[in-house]
Tab-separated table of C-alpha atoms and ligand atoms in Angstrom:
chain	number	residue	atom	x	y	z
A	1	MET	CA	-26.029	-7.363	22.722
A	2	ALA	CA	-22.990	-5.312	23.717
A	3	PRO	CA	-20.546	-4.849	20.835
A	4	GLU	CA	-17.300	-6.775	20.888
A	5	SER	CA	-14.503	-4.780	22.513
A	6	TYR	CA	-10.938	-5.156	21.245
A	7	SER	CA	-7.555	-4.241	22.765
A	8	ASN	CA	-4.123	-3.003	21.859
A	9	PHE	CA	-1.332	-5.599	21.805
A	10	ILE	CA	1.678	-4.423	23.782
A	11	ASP	CA	4.564	-6.557	25.001
A	12	GLY	CA	2.642	-9.730	24.208
A	13	LYS	CA	-0.481	-8.705	26.151
A	14	TRP	CA	-3.916	-7.479	25.086
A	15	VAL	CA	-4.513	-4.206	26.924
A	16	PRO	CA	-7.016	-1.320	26.668
A	17	ALA	CA	-5.912	2.242	25.982
A	18	VAL	CA	-4.550	4.011	29.047
A	19	SER	CA	-7.457	6.461	28.696
A	20	ARG	CA	-9.969	3.585	28.352
A	21	GLU	CA	-11.505	5.469	25.439
A	22	THR	CA	-12.696	3.636	22.333
A	23	PHE	CA	-13.840	4.248	18.756
A	24	GLU	CA	-16.346	2.354	16.633
A	25	ASN	CA	-15.683	0.219	13.597
A	26	ARG	CA	-18.707	-0.023	11.275
A	27	ASN	CA	-19.507	-1.728	7.990
A	28	PRO	CA	-19.491	0.812	5.115
A	29	ALA	CA	-22.106	-1.241	3.224
A	30	ASP	CA	-24.429	-1.136	6.236
A	31	HIS	CA	-23.587	1.333	8.942
A	32	ASP	CA	-26.077	-0.259	11.342
A	33	ASP	CA	-23.625	-3.141	11.483
A	34	LEU	CA	-21.271	-2.314	14.364
A	35	ILE	CA	-18.225	-4.555	14.084
A	36	GLY	CA	-16.671	-3.601	17.384
A	37	LEU	CA	-15.045	-1.047	19.635
A	38	PHE	CA	-11.324	-0.420	19.441
A	39	PRO	CA	-8.988	1.495	21.789
A	40	ARG	CA	-8.619	5.207	21.114
A	41	SER	CA	-4.985	5.335	22.104
A	42	SER	CA	-2.715	8.279	22.778
A	43	ARG	CA	0.912	9.110	23.404
A	44	ALA	CA	0.957	7.149	26.684
A	45	ASP	CA	0.076	3.933	24.829
A	46	VAL	CA	2.624	4.654	22.122
A	47	ASP	CA	5.315	5.144	24.765
A	48	CYS	CA	4.511	1.760	26.358
A	49	ALA	CA	4.569	0.044	22.978
A	50	ALA	CA	7.777	1.742	21.842
A	51	ASP	CA	9.419	0.856	25.120
A	52	ALA	CA	8.414	-2.799	24.785
A	53	ALA	CA	9.691	-2.826	21.216
A	54	ARG	CA	12.994	-1.271	22.259
A	55	ARG	CA	13.529	-3.903	24.942
A	56	ALA	CA	12.531	-6.752	22.638
A	57	PHE	CA	15.010	-5.533	20.028
A	58	ASP	CA	17.936	-6.485	22.284
A	59	THR	CA	17.117	-10.176	21.916
A	60	TRP	CA	15.248	-10.321	18.594
A	61	ARG	CA	18.141	-8.844	16.659
A	62	LEU	CA	20.293	-11.774	17.840
A	63	VAL	CA	17.840	-14.490	16.775
A	64	PRO	CA	19.392	-15.929	13.603
A	65	ALA	CA	17.572	-14.665	10.517
A	66	PRO	CA	16.627	-18.189	9.327
A	67	LYS	CA	14.929	-18.730	12.714
A	68	ARG	CA	13.069	-15.440	12.468
A	69	ALA	CA	12.041	-16.586	9.012
A	70	GLU	CA	10.626	-19.856	10.306
A	71	ILE	CA	8.163	-17.878	12.403
A	72	LEU	CA	7.120	-15.908	9.339
A	73	PHE	CA	6.710	-19.130	7.407
A	74	ARG	CA	4.333	-20.441	10.081
A	75	ALA	CA	2.421	-17.164	10.010
A	76	ALA	CA	1.997	-17.483	6.235
A	77	GLN	CA	0.635	-21.002	6.704
A	78	LEU	CA	-1.889	-19.791	9.288
A	79	LEU	CA	-2.958	-16.929	7.016
A	80	ALA	CA	-3.512	-19.407	4.201
A	81	GLU	CA	-5.556	-21.736	6.419
A	82	ARG	CA	-7.813	-18.897	7.556
A	83	LYS	CA	-7.938	-16.962	4.315
A	84	GLU	CA	-11.701	-17.105	3.825
A	85	ALA	CA	-12.605	-15.895	7.325
A	86	LEU	CA	-9.989	-13.135	7.123
A	87	ALA	CA	-11.358	-11.998	3.765
A	88	ARG	CA	-14.920	-11.882	5.118
A	89	ASP	CA	-13.879	-9.782	8.109
A	90	MET	CA	-12.091	-7.445	5.726
A	91	THR	CA	-15.032	-7.026	3.350
A	92	ARG	CA	-17.273	-6.342	6.320
A	93	GLU	CA	-15.048	-3.587	7.653
A	94	MET	CA	-13.949	-1.835	4.461
A	95	GLY	CA	-16.391	-2.828	1.743
A	96	LYS	CA	-14.386	-4.158	-1.191
A	97	ILE	CA	-15.787	-7.324	-2.744
A	98	LEU	CA	-14.844	-10.773	-1.474
A	99	ASP	CA	-12.761	-11.674	-4.509
A	100	GLU	CA	-10.639	-8.623	-3.798
A	101	THR	CA	-10.307	-9.161	-0.060
A	102	ARG	CA	-9.278	-12.739	-0.816
A	103	GLY	CA	-6.644	-11.213	-3.059
A	104	ASP	CA	-5.583	-8.854	-0.273
A	105	VAL	CA	-5.085	-11.735	2.167
A	106	GLN	CA	-3.293	-13.662	-0.582
A	107	GLU	CA	-0.846	-10.771	-0.993
A	108	ALA	CA	-0.146	-10.975	2.737
A	109	ILE	CA	0.416	-14.735	2.424
A	110	ASP	CA	2.715	-14.268	-0.565
A	111	MET	CA	4.692	-11.485	1.068
A	112	THR	CA	5.106	-13.385	4.310
A	113	TYR	CA	6.378	-16.474	2.468
A	114	PHE	CA	8.635	-14.317	0.316
A	115	MET	CA	10.215	-12.612	3.320
A	116	ALA	CA	10.533	-15.974	5.091
A	117	GLY	CA	12.727	-16.942	2.147
A	118	GLU	CA	14.845	-13.824	2.677
A	119	GLY	CA	15.809	-15.201	6.096
A	120	ARG	CA	18.270	-17.426	4.267
A	121	ARG	CA	19.438	-14.770	1.832
A	122	GLN	CA	19.837	-11.101	2.847
A	123	TYR	CA	23.006	-11.132	0.804
A	124	GLY	CA	25.812	-8.735	1.407
A	125	GLN	CA	29.001	-8.411	-0.588
A	126	THR	CA	32.410	-9.976	-0.159
A	127	VAL	CA	35.042	-8.177	-2.201
A	128	PRO	CA	38.813	-8.322	-2.535
A	129	SER	CA	40.659	-6.086	-0.110
A	130	GLU	CA	43.284	-3.631	-1.262
A	131	LEU	CA	45.643	-5.304	1.139
A	132	ARG	CA	47.054	-8.780	1.456
A	133	ASP	CA	45.745	-11.006	4.297
A	134	LYS	CA	42.682	-8.900	4.781
A	135	PHE	CA	38.986	-9.565	4.117
A	136	ALA	CA	36.427	-6.947	3.099
A	137	MET	CA	32.695	-7.547	3.247
A	138	SER	CA	29.349	-5.948	3.980
A	139	ILE	CA	26.357	-7.159	5.969
A	140	ARG	CA	22.837	-5.875	6.539
A	141	GLN	CA	22.027	-4.865	10.094
A	142	PRO	CA	18.628	-4.014	11.609
A	143	LEU	CA	17.900	-0.448	12.696
A	144	GLY	CA	15.745	-0.956	15.778
A	145	VAL	CA	12.106	-0.070	16.356
A	146	CYS	CA	10.031	0.514	13.213
A	147	ALA	CA	6.857	2.605	13.217
A	148	ILE	CA	4.468	1.056	10.707
A	149	VAL	CA	1.558	3.292	9.688
A	150	THR	CA	-0.852	1.806	7.176
A	151	PRO	CA	-3.984	2.757	5.179
A	152	TRP	CA	-7.440	1.178	5.011
A	153	ASN	CA	-7.541	0.176	1.344
A	154	PHE	CA	-5.259	-2.863	1.676
A	155	PRO	CA	-5.803	-3.655	5.339
A	156	MET	CA	-3.665	-6.795	5.490
A	157	ALA	CA	-1.507	-6.705	2.373
A	158	ILE	CA	0.181	-3.383	3.114
A	159	PRO	CA	0.898	-4.164	6.795
A	160	SER	CA	2.486	-7.428	5.630
A	161	TRP	CA	4.650	-5.581	3.076
A	162	LYS	CA	6.158	-3.620	5.940
A	163	ILE	CA	6.043	-5.908	8.974
A	164	ALA	CA	7.379	-9.085	7.311
A	165	PRO	CA	10.590	-7.464	5.988
A	166	ALA	CA	11.024	-5.452	9.201
A	167	LEU	CA	10.955	-8.668	11.231
A	168	VAL	CA	13.111	-10.813	8.996
A	169	CYS	CA	15.785	-8.108	9.089
A	170	GLY	CA	15.756	-8.238	12.910
A	171	ASN	CA	13.805	-5.085	13.773
A	172	THR	CA	10.892	-4.784	16.148
A	173	VAL	CA	7.628	-3.036	15.328
A	174	VAL	CA	4.983	-0.679	16.598
A	175	PHE	CA	2.065	-0.901	14.186
A	176	LYS	CA	-0.663	1.735	13.842
A	177	PRO	CA	-3.323	0.695	11.321
A	178	ALA	CA	-5.956	2.998	9.832
A	179	THR	CA	-8.900	3.575	12.166
A	180	LEU	CA	-11.280	2.346	9.435
A	181	THR	CA	-9.757	-1.151	9.324
A	182	PRO	CA	-8.639	-2.161	12.803
A	183	LEU	CA	-10.049	-5.699	12.686
A	184	SER	CA	-7.884	-6.885	9.790
A	185	ALA	CA	-4.826	-5.434	11.521
A	186	LEU	CA	-5.727	-7.272	14.699
A	187	ASN	CA	-6.299	-10.512	12.778
A	188	PHE	CA	-2.849	-10.199	11.231
A	189	VAL	CA	-1.072	-9.480	14.510
A	190	LYS	CA	-2.892	-12.324	16.277
A	191	ILE	CA	-1.575	-14.719	13.668
A	192	LEU	CA	1.963	-13.386	14.016
A	193	ALA	CA	1.786	-13.944	17.775
A	194	GLU	CA	0.325	-17.410	17.317
A	195	ALA	CA	3.111	-18.262	14.871
A	196	GLY	CA	5.645	-17.524	17.594
A	197	VAL	CA	6.674	-13.858	17.296
A	198	PRO	CA	7.952	-13.190	20.848
A	199	PRO	CA	6.368	-10.595	23.179
A	200	GLY	CA	7.324	-7.013	22.387
A	201	VAL	CA	8.558	-7.769	18.856
A	202	VAL	CA	5.275	-6.679	17.246
A	203	ASN	CA	3.074	-4.204	19.108
A	204	LEU	CA	-0.273	-2.960	17.858
A	205	VAL	CA	-1.667	0.415	18.873
A	206	PHE	CA	-5.056	1.560	17.560
A	207	GLY	CA	-6.021	5.194	17.208
A	208	GLY	CA	-5.914	8.276	15.031
A	209	GLY	CA	-3.045	9.761	13.083
A	210	GLY	CA	-2.998	12.963	15.124
A	211	ASP	CA	-2.566	11.008	18.353
A	212	VAL	CA	-0.884	7.687	17.742
A	213	GLY	CA	0.696	8.377	14.351
A	214	ASP	CA	2.325	11.671	15.298
A	215	ALA	CA	3.588	10.266	18.609
A	216	LEU	CA	5.202	7.340	16.783
A	217	VAL	CA	6.871	9.547	14.211
A	218	VAL	CA	8.458	11.857	16.779
A	219	SER	CA	9.259	9.153	19.355
A	220	ASP	CA	12.960	8.872	20.230
A	221	ALA	CA	12.545	5.103	20.252
A	222	THR	CA	11.603	4.669	16.577
A	223	ARG	CA	14.426	4.504	14.024
A	224	VAL	CA	12.322	3.833	10.921
A	225	VAL	CA	8.934	5.136	9.883
A	226	SER	CA	7.214	3.334	7.038
A	227	PHE	CA	4.040	5.103	5.974
A	228	THR	CA	1.479	4.486	3.238
A	229	GLY	CA	-1.252	7.086	2.792
A	230	SER	CA	-1.943	10.493	1.347
A	231	THR	CA	0.738	12.860	0.092
A	232	ASP	CA	-0.327	15.552	2.568
A	233	VAL	CA	0.105	13.278	5.558
A	234	GLY	CA	3.332	11.887	4.097
A	235	ARG	CA	4.747	15.389	3.892
A	236	ARG	CA	3.912	15.940	7.548
A	237	VAL	CA	5.530	12.626	8.525
A	238	SER	CA	8.631	13.632	6.613
A	239	GLU	CA	8.831	17.032	8.305
A	240	GLN	CA	8.223	15.659	11.776
A	241	ALA	CA	10.833	12.934	11.410
A	242	ALA	CA	13.534	15.100	9.832
A	243	PRO	CA	15.140	16.537	13.008
A	244	SER	CA	15.907	13.048	14.359
A	245	PHE	CA	17.361	11.758	11.048
A	246	LYS	CA	15.365	8.582	11.317
A	247	LYS	CA	14.771	6.664	8.131
A	248	VAL	CA	11.448	7.505	6.507
A	249	HIS	CA	9.820	5.417	3.820
A	250	LEU	CA	6.786	7.037	2.203
A	251	GLU	CA	4.304	5.529	-0.206
A	252	MET	CA	1.706	8.142	-1.189
A	253	GLY	CA	-0.740	9.228	-3.864
A	254	GLY	CA	-1.165	8.319	-7.494
A	255	LYS	CA	-2.936	9.597	-10.604
A	256	ASN	CA	-2.192	6.669	-12.813
A	257	VAL	CA	-2.685	6.613	-16.541
A	258	ILE	CA	-3.720	3.975	-19.055
A	259	MET	CA	-2.705	4.984	-22.608
A	260	ILE	CA	-4.684	3.361	-25.404
A	261	LEU	CA	-3.097	3.615	-28.846
A	262	ASP	CA	-4.901	3.298	-32.171
A	263	ASP	CA	-3.701	-0.288	-32.686
A	264	ALA	CA	-4.822	-1.517	-29.245
A	265	ASN	CA	-6.997	-4.551	-28.680
A	266	LEU	CA	-9.977	-2.473	-27.573
A	267	GLU	CA	-11.863	-5.237	-25.861
A	268	LEU	CA	-8.864	-5.955	-23.677
A	269	ALA	CA	-8.335	-2.252	-23.030
A	270	VAL	CA	-11.953	-1.784	-21.911
A	271	ASP	CA	-11.624	-4.721	-19.524
A	272	GLY	CA	-8.394	-3.270	-18.146
A	273	CYS	CA	-9.881	0.187	-17.635
A	274	LEU	CA	-12.893	-1.245	-15.872
A	275	TRP	CA	-10.850	-3.324	-13.469
A	276	GLY	CA	-8.176	-0.643	-13.050
A	277	GLY	CA	-10.662	2.196	-12.565
A	278	PHE	CA	-13.396	0.616	-10.478
A	279	GLY	CA	-11.651	-2.250	-8.664
A	280	THR	CA	-11.642	-1.534	-4.906
A	281	THR	CA	-14.199	1.175	-5.810
A	282	GLY	CA	-11.295	3.161	-7.265
A	283	GLN	CA	-9.701	3.354	-3.835
A	284	ARG	CA	-6.250	2.122	-4.789
A	285	CYS	CA	-3.150	4.228	-5.014
A	286	THR	CA	-2.570	2.326	-8.269
A	287	ALA	CA	-6.107	2.962	-9.621
A	288	ALA	CA	-6.354	3.813	-13.321
A	289	SER	CA	-8.057	7.156	-12.784
A	290	ARG	CA	-6.956	8.592	-16.170
A	291	VAL	CA	-7.410	6.984	-19.550
A	292	VAL	CA	-5.749	8.679	-22.513
A	293	VAL	CA	-7.125	7.403	-25.812
A	294	HIS	CA	-5.908	7.960	-29.374
A	295	GLU	CA	-8.454	10.029	-31.275
A	296	ARG	CA	-8.863	7.338	-33.953
A	297	VAL	CA	-10.325	4.898	-31.402
A	298	TYR	CA	-11.678	7.423	-28.883
A	299	ARG	CA	-15.392	7.112	-29.718
A	300	PRO	CA	-15.601	3.292	-29.938
A	301	PHE	CA	-13.561	2.965	-26.751
A	302	LEU	CA	-15.677	5.468	-24.859
A	303	SER	CA	-19.008	3.948	-25.787
A	304	ALA	CA	-17.874	0.411	-24.888
A	305	PHE	CA	-16.296	1.585	-21.624
A	306	VAL	CA	-19.343	3.596	-20.548
A	307	GLU	CA	-21.662	0.728	-21.357
A	308	ARG	CA	-19.636	-1.626	-19.178
A	309	ALA	CA	-19.276	0.912	-16.338
A	310	ARG	CA	-23.044	1.474	-16.298
A	311	ALA	CA	-23.641	-2.265	-16.074
A	312	LEU	CA	-21.415	-2.801	-13.021
A	313	ARG	CA	-23.408	-4.271	-10.143
A	314	VAL	CA	-22.830	-2.109	-7.076
A	315	GLY	CA	-23.675	-3.498	-3.642
A	316	ASN	CA	-22.572	-5.238	-0.506
A	317	GLY	CA	-19.227	-6.894	-1.174
A	318	LEU	CA	-20.240	-9.971	0.811
A	319	GLU	CA	-22.821	-10.855	-1.856
A	320	PRO	CA	-21.285	-12.946	-4.632
A	321	ALA	CA	-22.988	-11.053	-7.482
A	322	THR	CA	-21.562	-7.680	-6.434
A	323	GLN	CA	-18.878	-6.228	-8.688
A	324	MET	CA	-18.203	-2.953	-6.865
A	325	GLY	CA	-18.613	-2.241	-3.150
A	326	PRO	CA	-19.244	1.044	-1.324
A	327	CYS	CA	-16.839	3.871	-0.628
A	328	VAL	CA	-15.079	3.205	2.648
A	329	SER	CA	-16.738	6.066	4.560
A	330	ARG	CA	-19.188	8.898	4.310
A	331	GLN	CA	-16.301	11.331	4.091
A	332	GLN	CA	-14.706	9.448	1.223
A	333	ARG	CA	-17.999	9.483	-0.661
A	334	GLU	CA	-18.323	13.204	-0.046
A	335	THR	CA	-14.927	13.730	-1.628
A	336	VAL	CA	-16.165	11.786	-4.660
A	337	GLN	CA	-19.289	13.968	-4.839
A	338	GLN	CA	-17.174	17.122	-4.620
A	339	TYR	CA	-15.030	15.978	-7.532
A	340	VAL	CA	-18.097	15.142	-9.601
A	341	ASP	CA	-19.199	18.754	-9.100
A	342	ILE	CA	-15.740	20.054	-9.900
A	343	GLY	CA	-15.622	17.975	-13.109
A	344	LYS	CA	-18.984	19.309	-14.247
A	345	LYS	CA	-18.004	22.901	-13.488
A	346	GLU	CA	-14.727	22.476	-15.331
A	347	GLY	CA	-16.698	21.528	-18.447
A	348	ALA	CA	-15.945	17.806	-18.710
A	349	THR	CA	-18.716	15.608	-20.133
A	350	LEU	CA	-20.334	13.379	-17.523
A	351	ALA	CA	-20.614	10.209	-19.603
A	352	CYS	CA	-22.134	8.033	-16.883
A	353	GLY	CA	-22.729	7.851	-13.143
A	354	GLY	CA	-22.132	10.903	-11.022
A	355	ARG	CA	-24.716	10.208	-8.349
A	356	VAL	CA	-24.841	8.855	-4.856
A	357	LEU	CA	-26.784	5.593	-4.610
A	358	GLY	CA	-29.097	6.172	-1.691
A	359	ASP	CA	-32.419	4.443	-2.271
A	360	ALA	CA	-33.772	1.308	-0.544
A	361	ALA	CA	-31.044	-1.291	-1.025
A	362	TYR	CA	-28.316	1.301	-0.690
A	363	ALA	CA	-29.679	3.485	2.081
A	364	ARG	CA	-27.490	2.141	4.861
A	365	GLY	CA	-24.161	2.294	3.035
A	366	PHE	CA	-21.842	4.748	1.309
A	367	PHE	CA	-22.515	3.719	-2.268
A	368	HIS	CA	-21.728	5.782	-5.340
A	369	GLU	CA	-22.265	5.095	-9.033
A	370	PRO	CA	-19.280	4.186	-11.188
A	371	THR	CA	-18.567	7.503	-12.900
A	372	VAL	CA	-16.878	8.331	-16.191
A	373	PHE	CA	-15.963	11.822	-17.361
A	374	ALA	CA	-15.192	12.193	-21.062
A	375	ASP	CA	-13.484	14.959	-23.077
A	376	VAL	CA	-11.339	15.765	-20.079
A	377	VAL	CA	-8.508	18.270	-20.539
A	378	PRO	CA	-5.184	17.549	-18.770
A	379	SER	CA	-5.272	20.740	-16.721
A	380	MET	CA	-8.640	19.969	-15.113
A	381	ARG	CA	-8.536	19.055	-11.458
A	382	ILE	CA	-10.288	15.738	-12.142
A	383	ALA	CA	-7.270	14.908	-14.323
A	384	GLN	CA	-4.735	16.108	-11.750
A	385	ASP	CA	-5.940	15.294	-8.232
A	386	GLU	CA	-6.092	11.882	-6.643
A	387	ILE	CA	-9.814	11.347	-5.979
A	388	PHE	CA	-9.622	7.841	-4.474
A	389	GLY	CA	-13.078	6.828	-5.616
A	390	PRO	CA	-14.978	5.372	-8.582
A	391	VAL	CA	-14.301	8.246	-10.998
A	392	VAL	CA	-12.371	7.806	-14.254
A	393	SER	CA	-11.355	10.685	-16.543
A	394	VAL	CA	-11.043	9.936	-20.253
A	395	LEU	CA	-8.828	12.248	-22.323
A	396	PRO	CA	-8.291	12.234	-26.089
A	397	CYS	CA	-4.804	12.402	-27.655
A	398	ARG	CA	-3.356	12.540	-31.160
A	399	SER	CA	-0.071	10.633	-30.764
A	400	LEU	CA	2.052	8.497	-28.514
A	401	GLU	CA	4.173	11.541	-27.671
A	402	GLU	CA	1.134	13.467	-26.545
A	403	ALA	CA	-0.087	10.496	-24.484
A	404	VAL	CA	3.282	10.281	-22.740
A	405	ALA	CA	3.302	14.024	-22.048
A	406	ILE	CA	-0.200	13.835	-20.551
A	407	GLY	CA	0.791	10.726	-18.600
A	408	ASN	CA	3.783	12.495	-17.062
A	409	GLY	CA	1.941	15.774	-16.558
A	410	VAL	CA	0.845	15.206	-12.953
A	411	GLN	CA	2.563	15.558	-9.608
A	412	TYR	CA	2.484	11.786	-8.996
A	413	GLY	CA	4.464	8.910	-10.501
A	414	LEU	CA	3.244	5.535	-9.287
A	415	SER	CA	1.963	3.377	-12.121
A	416	ALA	CA	1.283	3.713	-15.864
A	417	SER	CA	0.112	1.399	-18.608
A	418	ILE	CA	-0.070	1.188	-22.386
A	419	TYR	CA	-2.332	-0.826	-24.665
A	420	THR	CA	-0.732	-1.379	-28.055
A	421	GLN	CA	0.345	-4.272	-30.306
A	422	ASP	CA	3.494	-2.420	-31.330
A	423	VAL	CA	6.511	-3.544	-29.339
A	424	ASN	CA	8.519	-0.459	-30.325
A	425	ARG	CA	5.933	1.966	-29.043
A	426	ALA	CA	5.430	-0.108	-25.886
A	427	PHE	CA	9.143	0.011	-25.065
A	428	SER	CA	9.536	3.684	-25.803
A	429	ALA	CA	6.566	4.522	-23.553
A	430	MET	CA	7.994	2.237	-20.871
A	431	ARG	CA	11.233	4.201	-20.973
A	432	ASP	CA	9.637	7.641	-21.036
A	433	LEU	CA	6.917	7.377	-18.388
A	434	TYR	CA	8.532	8.585	-15.188
A	435	THR	CA	6.775	6.179	-12.819
A	436	GLY	CA	7.825	3.404	-10.452
A	437	ILE	CA	5.663	0.768	-12.159
A	438	PHE	CA	4.758	0.213	-15.803
A	439	TYR	CA	2.406	-2.242	-17.499
A	440	VAL	CA	1.974	-3.331	-21.120
A	441	ASN	CA	-1.482	-4.558	-22.149
A	442	ALA	CA	-2.587	-4.750	-18.517
A	443	PRO	CA	-4.119	-2.134	-16.208
A	444	THR	CA	-2.177	-0.031	-13.671
A	445	ILE	CA	-3.055	-2.309	-10.767
A	446	GLY	CA	-1.956	-5.784	-9.784
A	447	ALA	CA	1.654	-5.426	-8.673
A	448	GLU	CA	3.213	-8.667	-7.446
A	449	VAL	CA	4.964	-8.965	-4.097
A	450	HIS	CA	8.426	-9.953	-5.286
A	451	LEU	CA	9.143	-6.839	-7.351
A	452	PRO	CA	9.769	-3.344	-5.959
A	453	PHE	CA	6.601	-1.323	-5.359
A	454	GLY	CA	6.557	2.452	-5.203
A	455	GLY	CA	6.654	5.619	-7.207
A	456	THR	CA	8.419	8.797	-8.199
A	457	LYS	CA	7.781	12.516	-7.566
A	458	ALA	CA	5.002	13.158	-5.011
A	459	THR	CA	4.266	9.430	-4.769
A	460	GLY	CA	7.364	8.493	-2.818
A	461	ASN	CA	10.687	9.543	-1.352
A	462	GLY	CA	13.013	7.296	-3.285
A	463	HIS	CA	12.477	4.041	-1.396
A	464	ARG	CA	10.581	0.986	-2.594
A	465	GLU	CA	8.748	-1.657	-0.671
A	466	ALA	CA	8.088	-5.299	-1.639
A	467	GLY	CA	10.702	-7.516	-3.236
A	468	THR	CA	14.245	-7.415	-1.961
A	469	ALA	CA	14.063	-3.606	-2.267
A	470	ALA	CA	12.145	-3.666	1.030
A	471	LEU	CA	15.264	-4.956	2.753
A	472	ASP	CA	16.902	-1.626	1.986
A	473	VAL	CA	14.221	0.153	4.006
A	474	PHE	CA	14.461	-2.165	6.987
A	475	SER	CA	18.203	-2.700	7.207
A	476	GLU	CA	21.324	-0.642	6.805
A	477	TRP	CA	24.784	-1.594	5.709
A	478	LYS	CA	27.777	-2.323	7.838
A	479	SER	CA	31.117	-2.751	6.099
A	480	ILE	CA	33.549	-5.063	7.824
A	481	TYR	CA	37.310	-5.347	7.388
A	482	VAL	CA	39.189	-8.238	8.944
A	483	ASP	CA	42.956	-8.037	8.934
A	484	PHE	CA	44.577	-11.387	9.649
A	485	SER	CA	48.132	-10.417	8.668
A	486	GLY	CA	49.212	-9.936	12.278
A	487	LYS	CA	50.982	-6.703	11.431
A	488	LEU	CA	50.136	-3.082	10.781
A	489	GLN	CA	48.957	-2.727	7.201
A	490	ARG	CA	48.073	0.733	6.031
A	491	ALA	CA	45.369	1.423	3.452
A	492	GLN	CA	45.208	4.676	1.474
A	493	ILE	CA	48.916	5.311	1.663
A	494	ASP	CA	50.791	5.874	-1.586
A	495	VAL	CA	53.571	3.374	-1.975
B	1	UN1	C1	-2.376	0.374	-3.000
B	1	UN1	O1	-3.310	0.727	-3.696
B	1	UN1	O2	-2.018	1.068	-2.037
B	1	UN1	O3	-0.795	-3.235	-7.400
B	1	UN1	C2	-1.660	-0.906	-3.179
B	1	UN1	C3	-1.868	-3.216	-6.802
B	1	UN1	C4	-1.988	-3.932	-5.492
B	1	UN1	C5	-1.529	-3.064	-4.381
B	1	UN1	C6	-2.115	-1.692	-4.364
B	1	UN1	N1	-1.216	-5.136	-5.543
B	1	UN1	O4	-2.837	-2.626	-7.254
């Protein structure tokens, strides 16, 4: 049977790439399973999409925000109705277990409802004027065409974090999803169209970063670029966009820390580290890839954690018993293998895992054992680099101060967490960890859609997505002065 062939979505129509070229989408748990062929697009396709988005902006920006929001509300309802099928498609194309892909779709539902609510808010300010018979106020205005470039690890949640606020603010969109997860992107855009998003308002262009992504970033038509992915690519996006002064929102790497103090509830901490470290096979920017443990509880923590990591059931995410799916691709698993070698060479203790799972049941997928390195020193690369796989580094510490210093001692600043029963120490760590997100007695993952999401240092460039903070990415301020005195009134003149 010929594989299913999918199209780009430009100006409300499903169209192949101008070149007619395609790429394959395969299941990482079973690479014999070909999900479909998707357009390998290029600059010509991006130009068509950007042009459609530019034209659509002229009318979409004038649709009242509460009306735009009604369309989002309908989209959220459709997502909720089809949640199970969407989650299954997602597990099939990127591997994480069904419970997690259900959570991914749920985040998209939550974000779309949340932004639908913003259609009736988007508050500005009304302030007293310096002058009599004059009003002073500010409103949010849309910027135009937004380039939305998203990763494969949250194939529907992250697109929704960007597209829903972009639309409710009155912008139009050209969306380039990761080549590893095109089906979930297509499912999301189909639902938006079905909910009533007019032609040209959301355009979907499949293809690689070097072709489609770069063309979008440099296009004269795009006024915003919102990118989630690696720090290296984010730096390139930033450089390419700089000459045109377009707004760039970057959400990049993480090397997140869980700090476990000597008074922690260890059972809870072990659970948190397991979920934070190996959820999504460690392929989250919020993954708890470092665990810093007070020396008084280091040994008991380590043995309990290793025992639980060893017992994790790895397999196809579509099977209900599976607790951890495959790496998303062969390349991603190779990166994991390289870091296992690096960790061993650096002198860390391989406490469990460390091997590719390749025999019988695993032969057709990109499986890797859950891996724990112990006695890790902060300067080691496994404690510094974002690995994006099922590898957790455990480091000993002697005090809260040392834990905080280790926590801050990386180039990233996304998420951090502390396990302690002491409210004073929890608050002081919360203040001193220079990250965008902080958790107490919970792992580094699990951010909710109505609070700002993002990080400091090499994780971001000062913006946040999610919550009302996202409106700041997708709108800009206009200050308005209305003088109804009927005569010349002069501000900024000494009287
Ligand atoms: C990501 O890994 O890029 O907080 C996003 C979390 C999820 C989102 C992660 N809600 O872990």
